[in-house]
Amino acid sequence: MKKVTVIIPNYNGLSFLPDCVDALAVQTRQDFEILVVDNGSKDGSVEWLKEQQVPAIFLSENTGFSGAVNVGIRASGTPYVILLNNDTKAAPDYVERLLNAIEASPKIFSVSPKMIQMYHQDLIDDAGDMYSIIGWAYQRGVGQETWRYNRPCHVFSACAGAAIYRRQVFEKIGYFDEMHFAYLEDLDVGYRAKIAGYYNRYCPDAVVYHVGSGTSGSKYNGFKVRLAARNNVYLNYKNMPFLQFLINSPFIFAGIVGKYGFFKKIGFGRDYFFGVWEGIRTCSRTQKVPYRRENLHNYLAIQWELMYGFILYIYEFSRRHIRKKLEKPEI
């Protein structure tokens, strides 16, 4: 019996698909299935997948990352699922390492691998995702040297670009929230798992190389900024009980002001502002995660992680800033 289904969401990613699929063909462990979920591609992806006989589900329109992976997860029949971006290339023992890591405890919901920048392979792309009390999510270790992140540890959530998940937990906490469409949907599902008493891990032995922004095409654009801003507001409101949200609201507001200043400086202030406003409007249409008294200790643990996440962000930001200054050539 296969243990894991590798689900690859794809939207106009023909230029990436061959390398992604070829890397899976030479894995040291082969007890897995591949399932591509195509989001209505128009670039020849559909024809290539059919020609190569890659197992796939073809959707008629773009349902976003959340919609595509939900289709894949529901279609899978294995105990675990790996969600893998199309712009990645997995190391030969990637699947084996992730399976070993998640099978270490039934309380592990997800495991994030060491994601390395495809074109700068001495630098981290993502070593697990973190969250902070000011409402800022960030990729742990991004832009830092790979050797600094060689220890396994807990993370706030796994990066869904290359992580493994325990499939049965989705039945308990819900699947990826399709209102997110894309961006922060992995943080949201990891947050809900933590509320329910599960935890998320980082496994440095599992390695995958990632191009980054392979579908959206750039690190910052109006669509991406607006959508991430909306989802950030929605995520906090949805997952925090009223009292926790009230306590954290001054910090979240400060985070919004800080982000607005940053995006205004680089020309996306309007997009960010309207994204936040759309997030506030979205809150009125959503159902909050029900508060259960037996999960109080999980909420307290999450509150500590939010404070720790802010401290870690300042530390990593300072280290990146110092590194850039040292690399800057003298005039």
Short mmCIF file of C-alpha atoms in Angstrom, two decimals:
data_model
loop_
_atom_site.label_atom_id
_atom_site.label_comp_id
_atom_site.label_asym_id
_atom_site.label_seq_id
_atom_site.Cartn_x
_atom_site.Cartn_y
_atom_site.Cartn_z
CA MET A 1 0.00 0.00 0.00
CA LYS A 2 1.24 3.50 -0.87
CA LYS A 3 1.97 5.68 2.14
CA VAL A 4 1.85 9.14 0.65
CA THR A 5 0.39 11.06 -2.27
CA VAL A 6 2.52 13.86 -3.69
CA ILE A 7 0.05 16.54 -4.81
CA ILE A 8 1.38 19.14 -7.25
CA PRO A 9 -0.93 22.12 -7.89
CA ASN A 10 -0.24 23.60 -11.30
CA TYR A 11 -1.31 26.74 -13.10
CA ASN A 12 0.52 27.53 -16.35
CA GLY A 13 3.66 25.92 -14.97
CA LEU A 14 4.78 23.89 -17.98
CA SER A 15 8.30 25.33 -17.82
CA PHE A 16 8.72 23.87 -14.30
CA LEU A 17 6.79 20.59 -14.42
CA PRO A 18 9.36 18.31 -16.15
CA ASP A 19 12.11 19.01 -13.58
CA CYS A 20 9.66 18.67 -10.69
CA VAL A 21 8.30 15.31 -11.89
CA ASP A 22 11.72 13.95 -12.93
CA ALA A 23 13.11 14.59 -9.43
CA LEU A 24 10.31 12.48 -7.94
CA ALA A 25 11.09 9.60 -10.33
CA VAL A 26 14.50 9.01 -8.70
CA GLN A 27 13.45 9.12 -5.03
CA THR A 28 15.09 6.59 -2.70
CA ARG A 29 11.63 5.63 -1.46
CA GLN A 30 9.00 4.88 -4.08
CA ASP A 31 5.91 3.96 -2.03
CA PHE A 32 4.12 7.14 -3.08
CA GLU A 33 1.73 8.31 -5.76
CA ILE A 34 1.90 11.48 -7.82
CA LEU A 35 -1.20 13.56 -8.46
CA VAL A 36 -1.09 16.84 -10.36
CA VAL A 37 -4.12 19.11 -9.94
CA ASP A 38 -4.19 21.48 -12.89
CA ASN A 39 -5.99 24.79 -12.30
CA GLY A 40 -7.23 25.42 -15.83
CA SER A 41 -3.81 25.98 -17.45
CA LYS A 42 -3.60 27.40 -20.97
CA ASP A 43 0.15 27.04 -21.58
CA GLY A 44 0.29 23.43 -22.77
CA SER A 45 0.50 21.90 -19.28
CA VAL A 46 -2.63 19.81 -19.86
CA GLU A 47 -1.32 18.36 -23.11
CA TRP A 48 2.10 17.61 -21.55
CA LEU A 49 0.58 15.84 -18.53
CA LYS A 50 -1.59 13.67 -20.78
CA GLU A 51 1.28 12.90 -23.14
CA GLN A 52 3.58 11.91 -20.24
CA GLN A 53 0.74 9.94 -18.59
CA VAL A 54 1.21 11.76 -15.28
CA PRO A 55 -1.80 11.11 -13.01
CA ALA A 56 -3.75 14.38 -12.94
CA ILE A 57 -7.06 16.05 -12.26
CA PHE A 58 -7.97 18.80 -14.70
CA LEU A 59 -10.05 21.67 -13.35
CA SER A 60 -11.87 23.98 -15.74
CA GLU A 61 -10.83 27.21 -13.97
CA ASN A 62 -8.24 28.57 -11.56
CA THR A 63 -9.48 27.75 -8.05
CA GLY A 64 -6.32 29.05 -6.38
CA PHE A 65 -3.81 27.06 -4.37
CA SER A 66 -6.32 26.19 -1.63
CA GLY A 67 -8.97 24.93 -4.03
CA ALA A 68 -6.52 22.81 -6.02
CA VAL A 69 -4.84 21.11 -3.06
CA ASN A 70 -8.20 20.41 -1.41
CA VAL A 71 -9.28 18.55 -4.54
CA GLY A 72 -6.04 16.56 -4.40
CA ILE A 73 -6.25 15.77 -0.69
CA ARG A 74 -9.84 14.55 -0.99
CA ALA A 75 -8.93 12.41 -4.00
CA SER A 76 -5.99 10.78 -2.22
CA GLY A 77 -6.33 7.54 -0.28
CA THR A 78 -3.01 7.52 1.55
CA PRO A 79 -2.30 8.24 5.26
CA TYR A 80 -0.11 11.21 4.32
CA VAL A 81 -0.03 13.85 1.59
CA ILE A 82 2.89 15.95 0.39
CA LEU A 83 2.02 19.30 -1.18
CA LEU A 84 4.72 20.27 -3.64
CA ASN A 85 4.97 23.45 -5.69
CA ASN A 86 5.60 22.95 -9.39
CA ASP A 87 8.71 25.21 -9.30
CA THR A 88 10.66 22.82 -7.05
CA LYS A 89 13.22 20.09 -7.45
CA ALA A 90 13.38 17.56 -4.60
CA ALA A 91 16.59 15.93 -3.38
CA PRO A 92 16.64 12.12 -3.92
CA ASP A 93 15.81 11.25 -0.28
CA TYR A 94 13.25 14.05 0.20
CA VAL A 95 10.15 11.80 0.42
CA GLU A 96 11.90 9.28 2.67
CA ARG A 97 13.08 11.93 5.11
CA LEU A 98 9.67 13.58 5.37
CA LEU A 99 7.93 10.26 5.99
CA ASN A 100 10.41 9.33 8.72
CA ALA A 101 9.91 12.72 10.39
CA ILE A 102 6.10 12.71 10.45
CA GLU A 103 5.91 9.11 11.64
CA ALA A 104 7.91 10.01 14.77
CA SER A 105 4.71 11.00 16.63
CA PRO A 106 0.94 10.81 15.99
CA LYS A 107 0.68 14.41 17.31
CA ILE A 108 2.66 15.79 14.37
CA PHE A 109 0.32 17.34 11.83
CA SER A 110 2.89 18.59 9.34
CA VAL A 111 6.62 18.65 8.61
CA SER A 112 8.37 21.37 6.64
CA PRO A 113 11.61 20.54 4.77
CA LYS A 114 14.68 22.67 4.25
CA MET A 115 13.75 24.72 1.19
CA ILE A 116 16.82 26.11 -0.57
CA GLN A 117 16.89 28.87 -3.18
CA MET A 118 17.21 27.23 -6.59
CA TYR A 119 19.61 29.81 -7.99
CA HIS A 120 21.51 30.56 -4.76
CA GLN A 121 21.99 27.12 -3.26
CA ASP A 122 23.97 28.37 -0.28
CA LEU A 123 20.90 30.29 0.95
CA ILE A 124 17.66 29.25 2.66
CA ASP A 125 14.34 29.88 0.98
CA ASP A 126 12.22 28.59 3.89
CA ALA A 127 12.95 26.62 7.06
CA GLY A 128 9.37 26.53 8.29
CA ASP A 129 6.92 29.39 8.65
CA MET A 130 6.61 31.59 11.72
CA TYR A 131 4.01 34.00 12.99
CA SER A 132 4.20 36.96 15.37
CA ILE A 133 2.06 38.97 17.77
CA ILE A 134 2.05 41.93 15.36
CA GLY A 135 0.41 39.76 12.71
CA TRP A 136 3.47 39.35 10.50
CA ALA A 137 4.11 35.93 8.99
CA TYR A 138 7.58 35.17 7.69
CA GLN A 139 9.76 32.44 6.27
CA ARG A 140 12.18 31.27 8.92
CA GLY A 141 15.78 31.61 7.74
CA VAL A 142 15.02 33.21 4.37
CA GLY A 143 18.18 34.62 2.80
CA GLN A 144 20.44 33.07 5.44
CA GLU A 145 23.19 30.50 4.97
CA THR A 146 21.90 26.92 4.80
CA TRP A 147 24.28 25.62 7.50
CA ARG A 148 22.58 27.78 10.12
CA TYR A 149 19.39 25.69 9.89
CA ASN A 150 20.59 22.12 10.35
CA ARG A 151 18.66 21.32 13.54
CA PRO A 152 15.09 19.94 13.62
CA CYS A 153 12.69 22.02 15.67
CA HIS A 154 9.08 23.10 16.15
CA VAL A 155 7.75 25.76 13.80
CA PHE A 156 4.46 27.65 13.84
CA SER A 157 3.39 26.03 10.57
CA ALA A 158 4.86 24.17 7.64
CA CYS A 159 5.31 25.87 4.29
CA ALA A 160 2.76 24.19 2.01
CA GLY A 161 5.13 24.62 -0.93
CA ALA A 162 6.84 21.34 -0.05
CA ALA A 163 5.45 19.93 3.25
CA ILE A 164 3.98 16.62 4.35
CA TYR A 165 0.65 16.43 6.23
CA ARG A 166 -1.24 13.79 8.21
CA ARG A 167 -4.36 13.44 6.09
CA GLN A 168 -6.80 12.31 8.79
CA VAL A 169 -6.27 15.53 10.77
CA PHE A 170 -7.91 17.52 7.97
CA GLU A 171 -11.13 15.69 8.77
CA LYS A 172 -10.92 17.05 12.31
CA ILE A 173 -9.78 20.65 11.78
CA GLY A 174 -11.02 21.29 8.24
CA TYR A 175 -9.18 21.54 4.94
CA PHE A 176 -7.36 24.53 3.46
CA ASP A 177 -9.62 27.56 3.63
CA GLU A 178 -10.63 28.35 0.06
CA MET A 179 -11.51 31.93 1.01
CA HIS A 180 -7.74 32.45 1.17
CA PHE A 181 -7.38 31.48 -2.51
CA ALA A 182 -3.60 31.79 -2.05
CA TYR A 183 -1.13 33.15 0.54
CA LEU A 184 -1.21 32.38 4.28
CA GLU A 185 -3.50 29.39 3.75
CA ASP A 186 -0.76 27.11 5.09
CA LEU A 187 -0.32 29.28 8.19
CA ASP A 188 -4.07 29.18 8.75
CA VAL A 189 -4.31 25.38 8.61
CA GLY A 190 -1.21 25.02 10.81
CA TYR A 191 -2.78 27.46 13.30
CA ARG A 192 -5.98 25.39 13.46
CA ALA A 193 -3.95 22.22 14.01
CA LYS A 194 -2.15 23.87 16.94
CA ILE A 195 -5.49 24.89 18.49
CA ALA A 196 -6.53 21.23 18.30
CA GLY A 197 -3.34 20.09 20.07
CA TYR A 198 -1.15 19.03 17.15
CA TYR A 199 2.22 20.54 16.28
CA ASN A 200 4.33 21.26 13.22
CA ARG A 201 7.99 20.37 12.73
CA TYR A 202 10.97 21.38 10.63
CA CYS A 203 13.14 18.60 9.16
CA PRO A 204 16.49 19.86 7.81
CA ASP A 205 17.39 16.44 6.36
CA ALA A 206 14.59 16.71 3.80
CA VAL A 207 15.82 19.09 1.11
CA VAL A 208 14.03 20.71 -1.81
CA TYR A 209 15.21 23.44 -4.17
CA HIS A 210 12.69 26.19 -4.91
CA VAL A 211 12.57 28.85 -7.62
CA GLY A 212 10.01 30.97 -5.74
CA SER A 213 7.09 32.99 -7.15
CA GLY A 214 6.97 30.58 -10.07
CA THR A 215 3.23 31.11 -10.54
CA SER A 216 2.76 34.72 -9.41
CA GLY A 217 5.88 35.79 -11.31
CA SER A 218 7.36 38.26 -8.79
CA LYS A 219 8.04 38.76 -5.10
CA TYR A 220 5.72 41.78 -4.93
CA ASN A 221 2.83 42.70 -7.17
CA GLY A 222 -0.50 44.40 -6.57
CA PHE A 223 -2.54 41.18 -6.60
CA LYS A 224 -0.20 39.41 -4.19
CA VAL A 225 0.06 42.37 -1.75
CA ARG A 226 -3.69 42.91 -1.65
CA LEU A 227 -4.53 39.23 -1.21
CA ALA A 228 -1.94 38.65 1.52
CA ALA A 229 -3.12 41.77 3.41
CA ARG A 230 -6.74 40.60 3.24
CA ASN A 231 -5.87 37.08 4.38
CA ASN A 232 -3.76 38.35 7.25
CA VAL A 233 -6.69 40.24 8.81
CA TYR A 234 -9.05 37.35 8.17
CA LEU A 235 -6.65 34.78 9.66
CA ASN A 236 -6.34 36.63 12.98
CA TYR A 237 -10.05 37.23 13.39
CA LYS A 238 -10.94 33.67 12.47
CA ASN A 239 -8.50 31.81 14.73
CA MET A 240 -8.31 33.99 17.86
CA PRO A 241 -11.04 33.87 20.53
CA PHE A 242 -12.51 37.31 21.25
CA LEU A 243 -10.42 37.96 24.39
CA GLN A 244 -7.16 36.95 22.71
CA PHE A 245 -7.98 39.08 19.68
CA LEU A 246 -8.77 42.03 21.95
CA ILE A 247 -5.48 41.67 23.86
CA ASN A 248 -3.47 41.38 20.64
CA SER A 249 -5.33 44.06 18.65
CA PRO A 250 -2.95 46.96 19.55
CA PHE A 251 0.02 44.89 18.36
CA ILE A 252 -1.80 43.79 15.20
CA PHE A 253 -2.74 47.42 14.47
CA ALA A 254 0.90 48.45 14.90
CA GLY A 255 1.89 45.70 12.48
CA ILE A 256 -0.63 46.93 9.90
CA VAL A 257 0.69 50.49 10.17
CA GLY A 258 4.27 49.25 9.76
CA LYS A 259 3.42 47.13 6.73
CA TYR A 260 1.47 49.99 5.14
CA GLY A 261 4.54 52.23 5.49
CA PHE A 262 6.74 49.61 3.83
CA PHE A 263 4.40 48.94 0.92
CA LYS A 264 3.72 52.64 0.39
CA LYS A 265 7.46 53.16 0.07
CA ILE A 266 7.75 50.56 -2.71
CA GLY A 267 4.59 51.65 -4.53
CA PHE A 268 1.96 49.24 -3.22
CA GLY A 269 0.44 51.28 -0.39
CA ARG A 270 -2.97 51.51 -2.08
CA ASP A 271 -3.06 47.76 -2.73
CA TYR A 272 -2.19 47.01 0.89
CA PHE A 273 -4.77 49.46 2.26
CA PHE A 274 -7.60 48.01 0.20
CA GLY A 275 -6.45 44.49 1.06
CA VAL A 276 -6.79 45.28 4.77
CA TRP A 277 -10.21 46.84 4.20
CA GLU A 278 -11.32 43.79 2.24
CA GLY A 279 -10.07 41.59 5.09
CA ILE A 280 -12.19 43.52 7.60
CA ARG A 281 -15.23 43.05 5.36
CA THR A 282 -14.43 39.35 4.96
CA CYS A 283 -14.52 38.86 8.74
CA SER A 284 -18.25 39.60 8.79
CA ARG A 285 -18.86 36.70 6.41
CA THR A 286 -16.76 34.06 8.12
CA GLN A 287 -17.27 31.54 10.88
CA LYS A 288 -14.71 31.73 13.66
CA VAL A 289 -12.95 28.60 14.92
CA PRO A 290 -15.16 27.51 17.86
CA TYR A 291 -13.56 28.13 21.25
CA ARG A 292 -13.41 25.01 23.43
CA ARG A 293 -12.40 25.24 27.06
CA GLU A 294 -10.31 22.05 26.84
CA ASN A 295 -8.06 23.84 24.33
CA LEU A 296 -7.20 26.73 26.68
CA HIS A 297 -3.66 25.45 27.26
CA ASN A 298 -3.16 25.29 23.48
CA TYR A 299 -4.23 28.93 23.13
CA LEU A 300 -1.80 29.93 25.89
CA ALA A 301 0.99 28.06 24.12
CA ILE A 302 0.10 29.81 20.86
CA GLN A 303 0.17 33.19 22.59
CA TRP A 304 3.71 32.48 23.79
CA GLU A 305 4.71 31.44 20.26
CA LEU A 306 3.31 34.70 18.86
CA MET A 307 5.52 36.68 21.25
CA TYR A 308 8.53 34.46 20.55
CA GLY A 309 7.87 34.80 16.81
CA PHE A 310 8.23 38.57 17.05
CA ILE A 311 11.54 38.29 18.95
CA LEU A 312 12.84 35.80 16.38
CA TYR A 313 11.76 38.07 13.53
CA ILE A 314 13.75 40.99 14.97
CA TYR A 315 16.78 38.72 15.41
CA GLU A 316 16.64 37.32 11.88
CA PHE A 317 15.92 40.73 10.34
CA SER A 318 18.96 42.20 12.13
CA ARG A 319 21.18 39.34 10.99
CA ARG A 320 20.09 39.73 7.36
CA HIS A 321 20.67 43.48 7.55
CA ILE A 322 24.18 43.01 8.96
CA ARG A 323 24.95 40.38 6.31
CA LYS A 324 23.89 42.72 3.50
CA LYS A 325 26.03 45.55 4.92
CA LEU A 326 29.06 43.26 5.08
CA GLU A 327 28.50 42.11 1.49
CA LYS A 328 28.07 45.67 0.18
CA PRO A 329 31.25 46.69 -1.65
CA GLU A 330 33.03 49.76 -0.41
CA ILE A 331 33.08 52.73 -2.78
#
